[in-house]
PDB file of C-alpha atoms in Angstrom:
ATOM      1  CA  MET A   1     -23.775  22.522  -3.642  1.00 49.00           C
ATOM      2  CA  ASN A   2     -26.351  20.389  -5.399  1.00 55.00           C
ATOM      3  CA  ARG A   3     -25.657  16.947  -6.794  1.00 53.00           C
ATOM      4  CA  ASN A   4     -24.684  18.139 -10.268  1.00 50.00           C
ATOM      5  CA  GLN A   5     -22.341  20.790  -8.920  1.00 49.00           C
ATOM      6  CA  ILE A   6     -20.672  18.141  -6.758  1.00 50.00           C
ATOM      7  CA  LYS A   7     -20.296  15.926  -9.834  1.00 48.00           C
ATOM      8  CA  THR A   8     -18.735  18.804 -11.797  1.00 44.00           C
ATOM      9  CA  VAL A   9     -16.254  19.584  -9.008  1.00 47.00           C
ATOM     10  CA  ALA A  10     -15.375  15.907  -8.681  1.00 48.00           C
ATOM     11  CA  PHE A  11     -14.787  15.678 -12.436  1.00 42.00           C
ATOM     12  CA  VAL A  12     -12.532  18.772 -12.450  1.00 45.00           C
ATOM     13  CA  LEU A  13     -10.538  17.374  -9.512  1.00 46.00           C
ATOM     14  CA  LEU A  14     -10.189  14.062 -11.345  1.00 45.00           C
ATOM     15  CA  VAL A  15      -8.878  15.785 -14.479  1.00 43.00           C
ATOM     16  CA  LEU A  16      -6.435  17.851 -12.401  1.00 46.00           C
ATOM     17  CA  ALA A  17      -5.254  14.764 -10.546  1.00 50.00           C
ATOM     18  CA  ALA A  18      -4.848  12.864 -13.830  1.00 46.00           C
ATOM     19  CA  GLY A  19      -2.832  15.787 -15.219  1.00 46.00           C
ATOM     20  CA  THR A  20      -0.520  15.778 -12.210  1.00 50.00           C
ATOM     21  CA  ALA A  21      -0.114  12.036 -12.419  1.00 51.00           C
ATOM     22  CA  THR A  22       0.714  12.145 -16.122  1.00 47.00           C
ATOM     23  CA  LEU A  23       3.402  14.776 -15.500  1.00 49.00           C
ATOM     24  CA  ALA A  24       4.927  12.684 -12.685  1.00 60.00           C
ATOM     25  CA  MET A  25       4.783   9.514 -14.791  1.00 63.00           C
ATOM     26  CA  ALA A  26       6.596  11.153 -17.714  1.00 61.00           C
ATOM     27  CA  GLN A  27       9.547  11.862 -15.415  1.00 78.00           C
ATOM     28  CA  MET A  28       9.680   8.321 -14.038  1.00 90.00           C
ATOM     29  CA  LYS A  29      12.297   5.752 -15.039  1.00 90.00           C
ATOM     30  CA  PRO A  30      10.828   2.533 -16.515  1.00 90.00           C
ATOM     31  CA  GLU A  31      12.363   0.392 -13.734  1.00 88.00           C
ATOM     32  CA  ASP A  32      10.807   2.627 -11.075  1.00 91.00           C
ATOM     33  CA  ALA A  33       7.412   2.413 -12.761  1.00 94.00           C
ATOM     34  CA  ILE A  34       7.612  -1.400 -12.902  1.00 92.00           C
ATOM     35  CA  ARG A  35       8.615  -1.487  -9.260  1.00 91.00           C
ATOM     36  CA  ALA A  36       5.820   0.909  -8.295  1.00 95.00           C
ATOM     37  CA  ARG A  37       3.051  -1.065  -9.977  1.00 95.00           C
ATOM     38  CA  GLN A  38       4.355  -4.430  -8.730  1.00 93.00           C
ATOM     39  CA  SER A  39       4.653  -3.107  -5.173  1.00 95.00           C
ATOM     40  CA  ILE A  40       1.158  -1.635  -5.203  1.00 97.00           C
ATOM     41  CA  MET A  41      -0.354  -4.843  -6.578  1.00 96.00           C
ATOM     42  CA  ARG A  42       1.530  -6.933  -4.012  1.00 95.00           C
ATOM     43  CA  VAL A  43       0.283  -4.752  -1.139  1.00 97.00           C
ATOM     44  CA  MET A  44      -3.236  -5.054  -2.536  1.00 98.00           C
ATOM     45  CA  SER A  45      -2.860  -8.825  -2.601  1.00 97.00           C
ATOM     46  CA  LEU A  46      -1.671  -8.825   1.042  1.00 97.00           C
ATOM     47  CA  ASN A  47      -4.962  -7.156   1.901  1.00 98.00           C
ATOM     48  CA  VAL A  48      -7.138  -9.299  -0.358  1.00 98.00           C
ATOM     49  CA  GLY A  49      -5.749 -12.545   1.088  1.00 97.00           C
ATOM     50  CA  PRO A  50      -7.413 -12.268   4.516  1.00 98.00           C
ATOM     51  CA  LEU A  51     -10.608 -10.869   2.942  1.00 98.00           C
ATOM     52  CA  ALA A  52     -10.904 -13.913   0.673  1.00 98.00           C
ATOM     53  CA  GLY A  53     -10.093 -16.217   3.589  1.00 98.00           C
ATOM     54  CA  MET A  54     -12.866 -14.694   5.697  1.00 98.00           C
ATOM     55  CA  ALA A  55     -15.377 -14.662   2.819  1.00 98.00           C
ATOM     56  CA  GLN A  56     -14.706 -18.362   2.155  1.00 97.00           C
ATOM     57  CA  GLY A  57     -14.799 -19.285   5.837  1.00 97.00           C
ATOM     58  CA  LYS A  58     -11.171 -20.439   5.804  1.00 97.00           C
ATOM     59  CA  ILE A  59     -10.251 -18.029   8.602  1.00 97.00           C
ATOM     60  CA  PRO A  60     -12.575 -16.642  11.294  1.00 98.00           C
ATOM     61  CA  PHE A  61     -14.463 -13.471  10.422  1.00 98.00           C
ATOM     62  CA  ASN A  62     -12.999 -10.444  12.216  1.00 98.00           C
ATOM     63  CA  LYS A  63     -14.995  -7.300  11.460  1.00 98.00           C
ATOM     64  CA  ASP A  64     -12.173  -4.898  12.410  1.00 98.00           C
ATOM     65  CA  VAL A  65      -9.572  -6.641  10.255  1.00 98.00           C
ATOM     66  CA  PHE A  66     -12.048  -7.021   7.380  1.00 98.00           C
ATOM     67  CA  THR A  67     -13.003  -3.342   7.517  1.00 98.00           C
ATOM     68  CA  ALA A  68      -9.404  -2.144   7.772  1.00 98.00           C
ATOM     69  CA  ASN A  69      -8.337  -4.300   4.803  1.00 98.00           C
ATOM     70  CA  ALA A  70     -11.335  -3.328   2.650  1.00 98.00           C
ATOM     71  CA  LEU A  71     -10.860   0.408   3.242  1.00 98.00           C
ATOM     72  CA  ARG A  72      -7.091   0.066   2.756  1.00 98.00           C
ATOM     73  CA  LEU A  73      -7.714  -1.700  -0.540  1.00 98.00           C
ATOM     74  CA  GLU A  74      -9.903   1.197  -1.684  1.00 98.00           C
ATOM     75  CA  SER A  75      -7.264   3.714  -0.595  1.00 98.00           C
ATOM     76  CA  ILE A  76      -4.440   1.855  -2.360  1.00 98.00           C
ATOM     77  CA  TRP A  77      -6.444   1.347  -5.551  1.00 98.00           C
ATOM     78  CA  ALA A  78      -6.851   5.158  -5.545  1.00 98.00           C
ATOM     79  CA  MET A  79      -3.085   5.289  -6.178  1.00 98.00           C
ATOM     80  CA  ASN A  80      -4.093   4.106  -9.660  1.00 97.00           C
ATOM     81  CA  PRO A  81      -1.557   1.324 -10.274  1.00 97.00           C
ATOM     82  CA  PRO A  82      -2.410   0.977 -14.014  1.00 97.00           C
ATOM     83  CA  GLN A  83      -0.968   4.472 -14.589  1.00 97.00           C
ATOM     84  CA  TYR A  84       2.482   2.896 -14.137  1.00 96.00           C
ATOM     85  CA  PHE A  85       2.223   0.904 -17.385  1.00 96.00           C
ATOM     86  CA  ILE A  86       4.150   3.706 -19.099  1.00 95.00           C
ATOM     87  CA  PRO A  87       6.041   3.306 -22.403  1.00 92.00           C
ATOM     88  CA  GLY A  88       9.213   1.265 -22.011  1.00 90.00           C
ATOM     89  CA  THR A  89       7.796  -0.966 -19.276  1.00 93.00           C
ATOM     90  CA  ASP A  90       6.515  -3.757 -21.536  1.00 92.00           C
ATOM     91  CA  LYS A  91       9.818  -5.656 -21.192  1.00 86.00           C
ATOM     92  CA  PRO A  92      12.181  -6.323 -18.280  1.00 82.00           C
ATOM     93  CA  VAL A  93      14.639  -3.454 -17.842  1.00 78.00           C
ATOM     94  CA  PRO A  94      18.139  -4.766 -18.699  1.00 74.00           C
ATOM     95  CA  GLY A  95      20.646  -4.372 -15.893  1.00 67.00           C
ATOM     96  CA  SER A  96      18.029  -3.480 -13.314  1.00 65.00           C
ATOM     97  CA  MET A  97      18.231  -5.841 -10.355  1.00 57.00           C
ATOM     98  CA  ILE A  98      14.904  -4.554  -9.109  1.00 59.00           C
ATOM     99  CA  ALA A  99      12.866  -4.448 -12.287  1.00 59.00           C
ATOM    100  CA  GLY A 100      14.581  -7.252 -14.129  1.00 62.00           C
ATOM    101  CA  PHE A 101      11.280  -8.877 -14.876  1.00 80.00           C
ATOM    102  CA  THR A 102       7.691  -8.016 -15.668  1.00 89.00           C
ATOM    103  CA  HIS A 103       4.620 -10.133 -16.258  1.00 90.00           C
ATOM    104  CA  ALA A 104       2.901  -7.490 -18.374  1.00 94.00           C
ATOM    105  CA  LYS A 105       1.310  -8.905 -21.536  1.00 95.00           C
ATOM    106  CA  PRO A 106       1.496  -6.869 -24.767  1.00 95.00           C
ATOM    107  CA  GLU A 107      -2.315  -6.689 -24.712  1.00 96.00           C
ATOM    108  CA  ILE A 108      -2.046  -3.957 -22.028  1.00 97.00           C
ATOM    109  CA  TRP A 109      -0.896  -1.640 -24.792  1.00 96.00           C
ATOM    110  CA  SER A 110      -2.452  -3.278 -27.858  1.00 96.00           C
ATOM    111  CA  ASN A 111      -5.940  -3.504 -26.355  1.00 97.00           C
ATOM    112  CA  ALA A 112      -6.122  -0.406 -24.196  1.00 96.00           C
ATOM    113  CA  ALA A 113      -9.930  -0.277 -24.320  1.00 97.00           C
ATOM    114  CA  LYS A 114     -10.268  -3.767 -22.838  1.00 98.00           C
ATOM    115  CA  PHE A 115      -7.595  -2.961 -20.228  1.00 97.00           C
ATOM    116  CA  LYS A 116      -9.572   0.155 -19.291  1.00 97.00           C
ATOM    117  CA  GLU A 117     -12.725  -1.979 -18.911  1.00 98.00           C
ATOM    118  CA  ALA A 118     -10.878  -4.326 -16.556  1.00 97.00           C
ATOM    119  CA  GLN A 119      -9.780  -1.343 -14.459  1.00 98.00           C
ATOM    120  CA  ASP A 120     -13.340  -0.038 -14.316  1.00 97.00           C
ATOM    121  CA  HIS A 121     -14.487  -3.452 -13.094  1.00 97.00           C
ATOM    122  CA  ALA A 122     -11.826  -3.432 -10.362  1.00 98.00           C
ATOM    123  CA  ARG A 123     -12.670   0.127  -9.278  1.00 98.00           C
ATOM    124  CA  GLU A 124     -16.389  -0.718  -9.089  1.00 98.00           C
ATOM    125  CA  ALA A 125     -15.883  -3.987  -7.200  1.00 98.00           C
ATOM    126  CA  ILE A 126     -13.472  -2.420  -4.703  1.00 98.00           C
ATOM    127  CA  GLY A 127     -15.809   0.548  -4.197  1.00 98.00           C
ATOM    128  CA  LYS A 128     -18.703  -1.790  -3.447  1.00 98.00           C
ATOM    129  CA  LEU A 129     -16.564  -3.794  -1.029  1.00 98.00           C
ATOM    130  CA  ALA A 130     -15.603  -0.623   0.857  1.00 98.00           C
ATOM    131  CA  GLN A 131     -19.255   0.443   0.905  1.00 98.00           C
ATOM    132  CA  ALA A 132     -20.242  -2.935   2.354  1.00 98.00           C
ATOM    133  CA  ALA A 133     -17.496  -2.606   4.989  1.00 98.00           C
ATOM    134  CA  ARG A 134     -18.829   0.827   5.960  1.00 98.00           C
ATOM    135  CA  SER A 135     -22.331  -0.647   6.302  1.00 98.00           C
ATOM    136  CA  GLY A 136     -20.998  -3.126   8.861  1.00 98.00           C
ATOM    137  CA  ASP A 137     -23.272  -5.900   7.547  1.00 98.00           C
ATOM    138  CA  GLU A 138     -21.308  -9.170   7.725  1.00 98.00           C
ATOM    139  CA  GLY A 139     -23.246 -10.890   4.932  1.00 98.00           C
ATOM    140  CA  ALA A 140     -22.869  -7.953   2.563  1.00 98.00           C
ATOM    141  CA  MET A 141     -19.180  -7.658   3.418  1.00 98.00           C
ATOM    142  CA  LYS A 142     -18.457 -11.308   2.665  1.00 98.00           C
ATOM    143  CA  ALA A 143     -20.580 -11.278  -0.502  1.00 98.00           C
ATOM    144  CA  ALA A 144     -18.745  -8.230  -1.872  1.00 98.00           C
ATOM    145  CA  VAL A 145     -15.389 -10.048  -1.846  1.00 98.00           C
ATOM    146  CA  GLY A 146     -16.463 -12.367  -4.691  1.00 97.00           C
ATOM    147  CA  ASP A 147     -16.651  -9.653  -7.305  1.00 97.00           C
ATOM    148  CA  VAL A 148     -13.282  -8.237  -6.219  1.00 98.00           C
ATOM    149  CA  GLY A 149     -11.773 -11.684  -6.738  1.00 97.00           C
ATOM    150  CA  LYS A 150     -13.393 -11.901 -10.174  1.00 97.00           C
ATOM    151  CA  ALA A 151     -12.032  -8.474 -11.120  1.00 97.00           C
ATOM    152  CA  CYS A 152      -8.499  -9.472  -9.987  1.00 96.00           C
ATOM    153  CA  LYS A 153      -8.608 -12.826 -11.766  1.00 96.00           C
ATOM    154  CA  GLY A 154     -10.219 -11.485 -14.940  1.00 96.00           C
ATOM    155  CA  CYS A 155      -7.583  -8.806 -15.403  1.00 96.00           C
ATOM    156  CA  HIS A 156      -4.689 -11.127 -14.507  1.00 96.00           C
ATOM    157  CA  ASP A 157      -5.941 -13.825 -16.910  1.00 96.00           C
ATOM    158  CA  ASP A 158      -6.063 -11.349 -19.777  1.00 97.00           C
ATOM    159  CA  PHE A 159      -3.113  -9.071 -19.084  1.00 97.00           C
ATOM    160  CA  GLN A 160      -0.585 -10.911 -16.895  1.00 95.00           C
ATOM    161  CA  SER A 161       1.630 -13.716 -18.170  1.00 92.00           C
ATOM    162  CA  LYS A 162       2.206 -16.692 -15.884  1.00 83.00           C
TER     163      LYS A 162
ATOM    164  CA  MET B   1     -17.643   2.240  27.731  1.00 50.00           C
ATOM    165  CA  ASN B   2     -15.388   4.555  29.708  1.00 55.00           C
ATOM    166  CA  ARG B   3     -11.881   5.501  28.615  1.00 53.00           C
ATOM    167  CA  ASN B   4     -10.162   2.706  30.528  1.00 50.00           C
ATOM    168  CA  GLN B   5     -12.535   0.065  29.203  1.00 50.00           C
ATOM    169  CA  ILE B   6     -11.872   1.295  25.681  1.00 50.00           C
ATOM    170  CA  LYS B   7      -8.139   1.073  26.335  1.00 48.00           C
ATOM    171  CA  THR B   8      -8.540  -2.506  27.615  1.00 45.00           C
ATOM    172  CA  VAL B   9     -10.559  -3.542  24.565  1.00 47.00           C
ATOM    173  CA  ALA B  10      -8.046  -1.862  22.258  1.00 48.00           C
ATOM    174  CA  PHE B  11      -5.212  -3.711  23.988  1.00 42.00           C
ATOM    175  CA  VAL B  12      -6.964  -7.077  23.715  1.00 45.00           C
ATOM    176  CA  LEU B  13      -7.650  -6.470  20.016  1.00 47.00           C
ATOM    177  CA  LEU B  14      -4.002  -5.555  19.521  1.00 45.00           C
ATOM    178  CA  VAL B  15      -2.846  -8.761  21.200  1.00 43.00           C
ATOM    179  CA  LEU B  16      -5.287 -10.824  19.117  1.00 46.00           C
ATOM    180  CA  ALA B  17      -4.186  -9.087  15.912  1.00 50.00           C
ATOM    181  CA  ALA B  18      -0.527  -9.640  16.816  1.00 46.00           C
ATOM    182  CA  GLY B  19      -1.291 -13.308  17.468  1.00 46.00           C
ATOM    183  CA  THR B  20      -2.946 -13.683  14.086  1.00 50.00           C
ATOM    184  CA  ALA B  21      -0.065 -11.920  12.380  1.00 51.00           C
ATOM    185  CA  THR B  22       2.501 -14.111  14.100  1.00 47.00           C
ATOM    186  CA  LEU B  23       0.658 -17.227  12.988  1.00 49.00           C
ATOM    187  CA  ALA B  24       0.448 -15.973   9.401  1.00 60.00           C
ATOM    188  CA  MET B  25       4.139 -14.991   9.419  1.00 63.00           C
ATOM    189  CA  ALA B  26       5.216 -18.431  10.633  1.00 61.00           C
ATOM    190  CA  GLN B  27       3.610 -19.967   7.553  1.00 78.00           C
ATOM    191  CA  MET B  28       5.214 -17.506   5.149  1.00 90.00           C
ATOM    192  CA  LYS B  29       8.125 -18.346   2.832  1.00 90.00           C
ATOM    193  CA  PRO B  30      11.203 -16.132   3.351  1.00 90.00           C
ATOM    194  CA  GLU B  31      11.047 -14.836  -0.239  1.00 88.00           C
ATOM    195  CA  ASP B  32       7.403 -13.862   0.217  1.00 91.00           C
ATOM    196  CA  ALA B  33       8.209 -12.027   3.455  1.00 94.00           C
ATOM    197  CA  ILE B  34      11.044 -10.093   1.769  1.00 92.00           C
ATOM    198  CA  ARG B  35       8.742  -9.212  -1.090  1.00 91.00           C
ATOM    199  CA  ALA B  36       5.979  -8.153   1.295  1.00 95.00           C
ATOM    200  CA  ARG B  37       8.124  -5.780   3.341  1.00 95.00           C
ATOM    201  CA  GLN B  38       9.841  -4.308   0.287  1.00 93.00           C
ATOM    202  CA  SER B  39       6.504  -3.757  -1.454  1.00 95.00           C
ATOM    203  CA  ILE B  40       4.969  -2.102   1.604  1.00 97.00           C
ATOM    204  CA  MET B  41       7.982   0.184   2.086  1.00 96.00           C
ATOM    205  CA  ARG B  42       7.964   1.097  -1.603  1.00 95.00           C
ATOM    206  CA  VAL B  43       4.261   1.992  -1.498  1.00 97.00           C
ATOM    207  CA  MET B  44       4.925   4.084   1.615  1.00 98.00           C
ATOM    208  CA  SER B  45       7.698   5.887  -0.227  1.00 97.00           C
ATOM    209  CA  LEU B  46       5.364   6.589  -3.175  1.00 97.00           C
ATOM    210  CA  ASN B  47       3.112   8.375  -0.683  1.00 98.00           C
ATOM    211  CA  VAL B  48       5.883  10.162   1.215  1.00 98.00           C
ATOM    212  CA  GLY B  49       7.403  11.598  -1.990  1.00 97.00           C
ATOM    213  CA  PRO B  50       4.599  14.086  -2.741  1.00 98.00           C
ATOM    214  CA  LEU B  51       4.221  14.898   0.990  1.00 98.00           C
ATOM    215  CA  ALA B  52       7.905  15.848   1.224  1.00 98.00           C
ATOM    216  CA  GLY B  53       7.662  17.794  -2.041  1.00 98.00           C
ATOM    217  CA  MET B  54       4.709  19.812  -0.709  1.00 98.00           C
ATOM    218  CA  ALA B  55       6.302  20.378   2.710  1.00 98.00           C
ATOM    219  CA  GLN B  56       9.477  21.682   1.062  1.00 97.00           C
ATOM    220  CA  GLY B  57       7.590  23.846  -1.435  1.00 97.00           C
ATOM    221  CA  LYS B  58       8.960  21.882  -4.399  1.00 97.00           C
ATOM    222  CA  ILE B  59       5.460  21.046  -5.640  1.00 97.00           C
ATOM    223  CA  PRO B  60       2.276  23.073  -5.050  1.00 98.00           C
ATOM    224  CA  PHE B  61       0.346  22.272  -1.862  1.00 98.00           C
ATOM    225  CA  ASN B  62      -2.825  20.320  -2.642  1.00 98.00           C
ATOM    226  CA  LYS B  63      -4.833  19.663   0.509  1.00 98.00           C
ATOM    227  CA  ASP B  64      -6.768  16.731  -0.971  1.00 98.00           C
ATOM    228  CA  VAL B  65      -3.673  14.936  -2.212  1.00 98.00           C
ATOM    229  CA  PHE B  66      -1.796  15.685   1.015  1.00 98.00           C
ATOM    230  CA  THR B  67      -4.630  14.354   3.170  1.00 98.00           C
ATOM    231  CA  ALA B  68      -5.135  11.248   1.055  1.00 98.00           C
ATOM    232  CA  ASN B  69      -1.414  10.410   1.145  1.00 98.00           C
ATOM    233  CA  ALA B  70      -1.050  11.084   4.885  1.00 98.00           C
ATOM    234  CA  LEU B  71      -4.037   8.898   5.793  1.00 98.00           C
ATOM    235  CA  ARG B  72      -2.923   6.214   3.347  1.00 98.00           C
ATOM    236  CA  LEU B  73       0.509   6.229   4.960  1.00 98.00           C
ATOM    237  CA  GLU B  74      -1.082   5.667   8.359  1.00 98.00           C
ATOM    238  CA  SER B  75      -3.225   2.856   6.990  1.00 98.00           C
ATOM    239  CA  ILE B  76      -0.283   1.141   5.280  1.00 98.00           C
ATOM    240  CA  TRP B  77       1.974   1.481   8.330  1.00 98.00           C
ATOM    241  CA  ALA B  78      -0.781  -0.355  10.216  1.00 98.00           C
ATOM    242  CA  MET B  79       0.104  -3.374   8.063  1.00 98.00           C
ATOM    243  CA  ASN B  80       3.194  -3.487  10.292  1.00 97.00           C
ATOM    244  CA  PRO B  81       5.966  -3.985   7.709  1.00 97.00           C
ATOM    245  CA  PRO B  82       8.658  -4.786  10.347  1.00 97.00           C
ATOM    246  CA  GLN B  83       6.770  -8.006  11.173  1.00 97.00           C
ATOM    247  CA  TYR B  84       8.085  -9.394   7.862  1.00 96.00           C
ATOM    248  CA  PHE B  85      11.690  -9.486   9.100  1.00 96.00           C
ATOM    249  CA  ILE B  86      11.176 -13.142   9.955  1.00 95.00           C
ATOM    250  CA  PRO B  87      14.003 -15.661  10.422  1.00 92.00           C
ATOM    251  CA  GLY B  88      15.638 -16.616   7.144  1.00 90.00           C
ATOM    252  CA  THR B  89      15.154 -13.188   5.564  1.00 93.00           C
ATOM    253  CA  ASP B  90      18.488 -11.673   6.557  1.00 92.00           C
ATOM    254  CA  LYS B  91      20.095 -12.804   3.292  1.00 87.00           C
ATOM    255  CA  PRO B  92      18.888 -12.870  -0.304  1.00 82.00           C
ATOM    256  CA  VAL B  93      16.920 -16.027  -1.049  1.00 78.00           C
ATOM    257  CA  PRO B  94      18.958 -18.122  -3.529  1.00 74.00           C
ATOM    258  CA  GLY B  95      17.124 -18.925  -6.721  1.00 67.00           C
ATOM    259  CA  SER B  96      14.323 -16.481  -6.053  1.00 65.00           C
ATOM    260  CA  MET B  97      14.009 -14.063  -8.931  1.00 57.00           C
ATOM    261  CA  ILE B  98      11.742 -11.877  -6.857  1.00 60.00           C
ATOM    262  CA  ALA B  99      13.554 -11.837  -3.524  1.00 59.00           C
ATOM    263  CA  GLY B 100      17.069 -12.278  -4.839  1.00 62.00           C
ATOM    264  CA  PHE B 101      18.238  -9.361  -2.785  1.00 80.00           C
ATOM    265  CA  THR B 102      17.630  -7.625   0.520  1.00 89.00           C
ATOM    266  CA  HIS B 103      19.107  -4.504   2.073  1.00 91.00           C
ATOM    267  CA  ALA B 104      18.427  -5.679   5.620  1.00 94.00           C
ATOM    268  CA  LYS B 105      21.391  -5.105   7.956  1.00 95.00           C
ATOM    269  CA  PRO B 106      22.200  -7.759  10.597  1.00 95.00           C
ATOM    270  CA  GLU B 107      21.457  -5.111  13.270  1.00 96.00           C
ATOM    271  CA  ILE B 108      17.726  -5.699  12.678  1.00 97.00           C
ATOM    272  CA  TRP B 109      18.151  -8.985  14.491  1.00 96.00           C
ATOM    273  CA  SER B 110      21.208  -8.273  16.663  1.00 96.00           C
ATOM    274  CA  ASN B 111      19.836  -5.012  18.076  1.00 97.00           C
ATOM    275  CA  ALA B 112      16.131  -5.706  18.275  1.00 96.00           C
ATOM    276  CA  ALA B 113      15.560  -3.127  21.022  1.00 97.00           C
ATOM    277  CA  LYS B 114      16.955  -0.301  18.895  1.00 98.00           C
ATOM    278  CA  PHE B 115      14.993  -1.551  15.865  1.00 98.00           C
ATOM    279  CA  LYS B 116      11.842  -1.472  17.996  1.00 97.00           C
ATOM    280  CA  GLU B 117      12.623   2.119  19.048  1.00 98.00           C
ATOM    281  CA  ALA B 118      12.937   3.112  15.399  1.00 97.00           C
ATOM    282  CA  GLN B 119       9.547   1.542  14.692  1.00 98.00           C
ATOM    283  CA  ASP B 120       7.989   3.416  17.618  1.00 97.00           C
ATOM    284  CA  HIS B 121       9.400   6.672  16.233  1.00 97.00           C
ATOM    285  CA  ALA B 122       7.905   5.935  12.805  1.00 98.00           C
ATOM    286  CA  ARG B 123       4.527   5.031  14.272  1.00 98.00           C
ATOM    287  CA  GLU B 124       4.433   8.216  16.360  1.00 98.00           C
ATOM    288  CA  ALA B 125       5.539  10.490  13.501  1.00 98.00           C
ATOM    289  CA  ILE B 126       3.061   8.954  11.043  1.00 98.00           C
ATOM    290  CA  GLY B 127       0.267   9.174  13.643  1.00 98.00           C
ATOM    291  CA  LYS B 128       0.959  12.878  14.185  1.00 98.00           C
ATOM    292  CA  LEU B 129       1.051  13.485  10.446  1.00 98.00           C
ATOM    293  CA  ALA B 130      -2.351  11.843  10.030  1.00 98.00           C
ATOM    294  CA  GLN B 131      -3.683  13.867  12.971  1.00 98.00           C
ATOM    295  CA  ALA B 132      -2.418  17.085  11.340  1.00 98.00           C
ATOM    296  CA  ALA B 133      -4.061  16.071   8.057  1.00 98.00           C
ATOM    297  CA  ARG B 134      -7.354  15.524   9.869  1.00 98.00           C
ATOM    298  CA  SER B 135      -7.077  18.990  11.451  1.00 98.00           C
ATOM    299  CA  GLY B 136      -6.874  20.505   7.957  1.00 98.00           C
ATOM    300  CA  ASP B 137      -4.322  23.114   9.118  1.00 98.00           C
ATOM    301  CA  GLU B 138      -1.843  23.615   6.256  1.00 98.00           C
ATOM    302  CA  GLY B 139       1.014  24.761   8.494  1.00 98.00           C
ATOM    303  CA  ALA B 140       0.630  21.838  10.896  1.00 98.00           C
ATOM    304  CA  MET B 141       0.362  19.412   7.978  1.00 98.00           C
ATOM    305  CA  LYS B 142       3.575  20.603   6.348  1.00 98.00           C
ATOM    306  CA  ALA B 143       5.420  20.760   9.688  1.00 98.00           C
ATOM    307  CA  ALA B 144       4.474  17.165  10.544  1.00 98.00           C
ATOM    308  CA  VAL B 145       6.227  15.794   7.448  1.00 98.00           C
ATOM    309  CA  GLY B 146       9.659  16.652   8.855  1.00 97.00           C
ATOM    310  CA  ASP B 147       9.516  14.147  11.669  1.00 97.00           C
ATOM    311  CA  VAL B 148       8.256  11.416   9.327  1.00 98.00           C
ATOM    312  CA  GLY B 149      11.276  12.067   7.115  1.00 97.00           C
ATOM    313  CA  LYS B 150      13.561  11.864  10.156  1.00 97.00           C
ATOM    314  CA  ALA B 151      11.982   8.562  11.221  1.00 97.00           C
ATOM    315  CA  CYS B 152      12.415   7.104   7.720  1.00 96.00           C
ATOM    316  CA  LYS B 153      16.003   8.292   7.381  1.00 96.00           C
ATOM    317  CA  GLY B 154      17.026   7.344  10.917  1.00 96.00           C
ATOM    318  CA  CYS B 155      15.824   3.763  10.532  1.00 96.00           C
ATOM    319  CA  HIS B 156      17.270   3.389   7.029  1.00 96.00           C
ATOM    320  CA  ASP B 157      20.662   4.774   8.143  1.00 96.00           C
ATOM    321  CA  ASP B 158      20.855   2.245  10.971  1.00 97.00           C
ATOM    322  CA  PHE B 159      19.191  -0.826   9.501  1.00 97.00           C
ATOM    323  CA  GLN B 160      19.331  -0.663   5.694  1.00 95.00           C
ATOM    324  CA  SER B 161      22.554  -1.211   3.721  1.00 92.00           C
ATOM    325  CA  LYS B 162      23.185   1.024   0.705  1.00 84.00           C
TER     326      LYS B 162
END
């Protein structure tokens, strides 16, 4: 396959995957969707923590741990956590012990275009981090963490209440 | 390096990683540890769901999705969720909205040897599933899901309250 054919196949796969995801989401209870997105984000944060620590020199650089966390972050982001902001998940779910709270701001739904931009930023930053990890270059690896942090913070500032 | 040297290096890395984890755990608040383990287990379950569905023929087999989920499961298990059963996390944390509950049974702490066995079973089953996914053989992939399900269920039956 040439480059354009690969792009076409990738696009078709993406559309198919999105279709499957949408079907699954429609069948999901609001409290399960809130729990899913919060769990995914928390697991991402558990991986980002050591990466930020190493990038800032607060903990010793360990190439194996850095690489594992960076690739895991890419793999978990591919679960597409923003897809779980389905209708009915803008407020805590009454009576649900598990999803009795949410920090989602109304702007997630009222400014979908900006929310999409924030997701694109995250996807790009995480992709570049994983690429740097695959290169094995310590400087590039550490440098790539900064933009991931900016993508996290930017989106949380705009779309997550304190 | 020969095979034995590789094994030695792998063992040393494991010990170092375990040391780092233990240090990090000791500094962790109980409510954060409960949230960490619950989030990791929930993300694992989000990946196991489609695998079980495909293995049981309830949803169409999709090799790309299957492989991605199986490898992601392996990568997330490597975060070692059982390490978050630290002292002080056997009961809900009072006043914590996030970790106001836990389903951990006392047997996690009172029968540590059996809990360790359950973890070994999970690790082995998930490792074989990932290996099957890497082989690309549809039959082997589907067959390997069964033992993962058994490992999940066995541990939950013994160590998780309803």
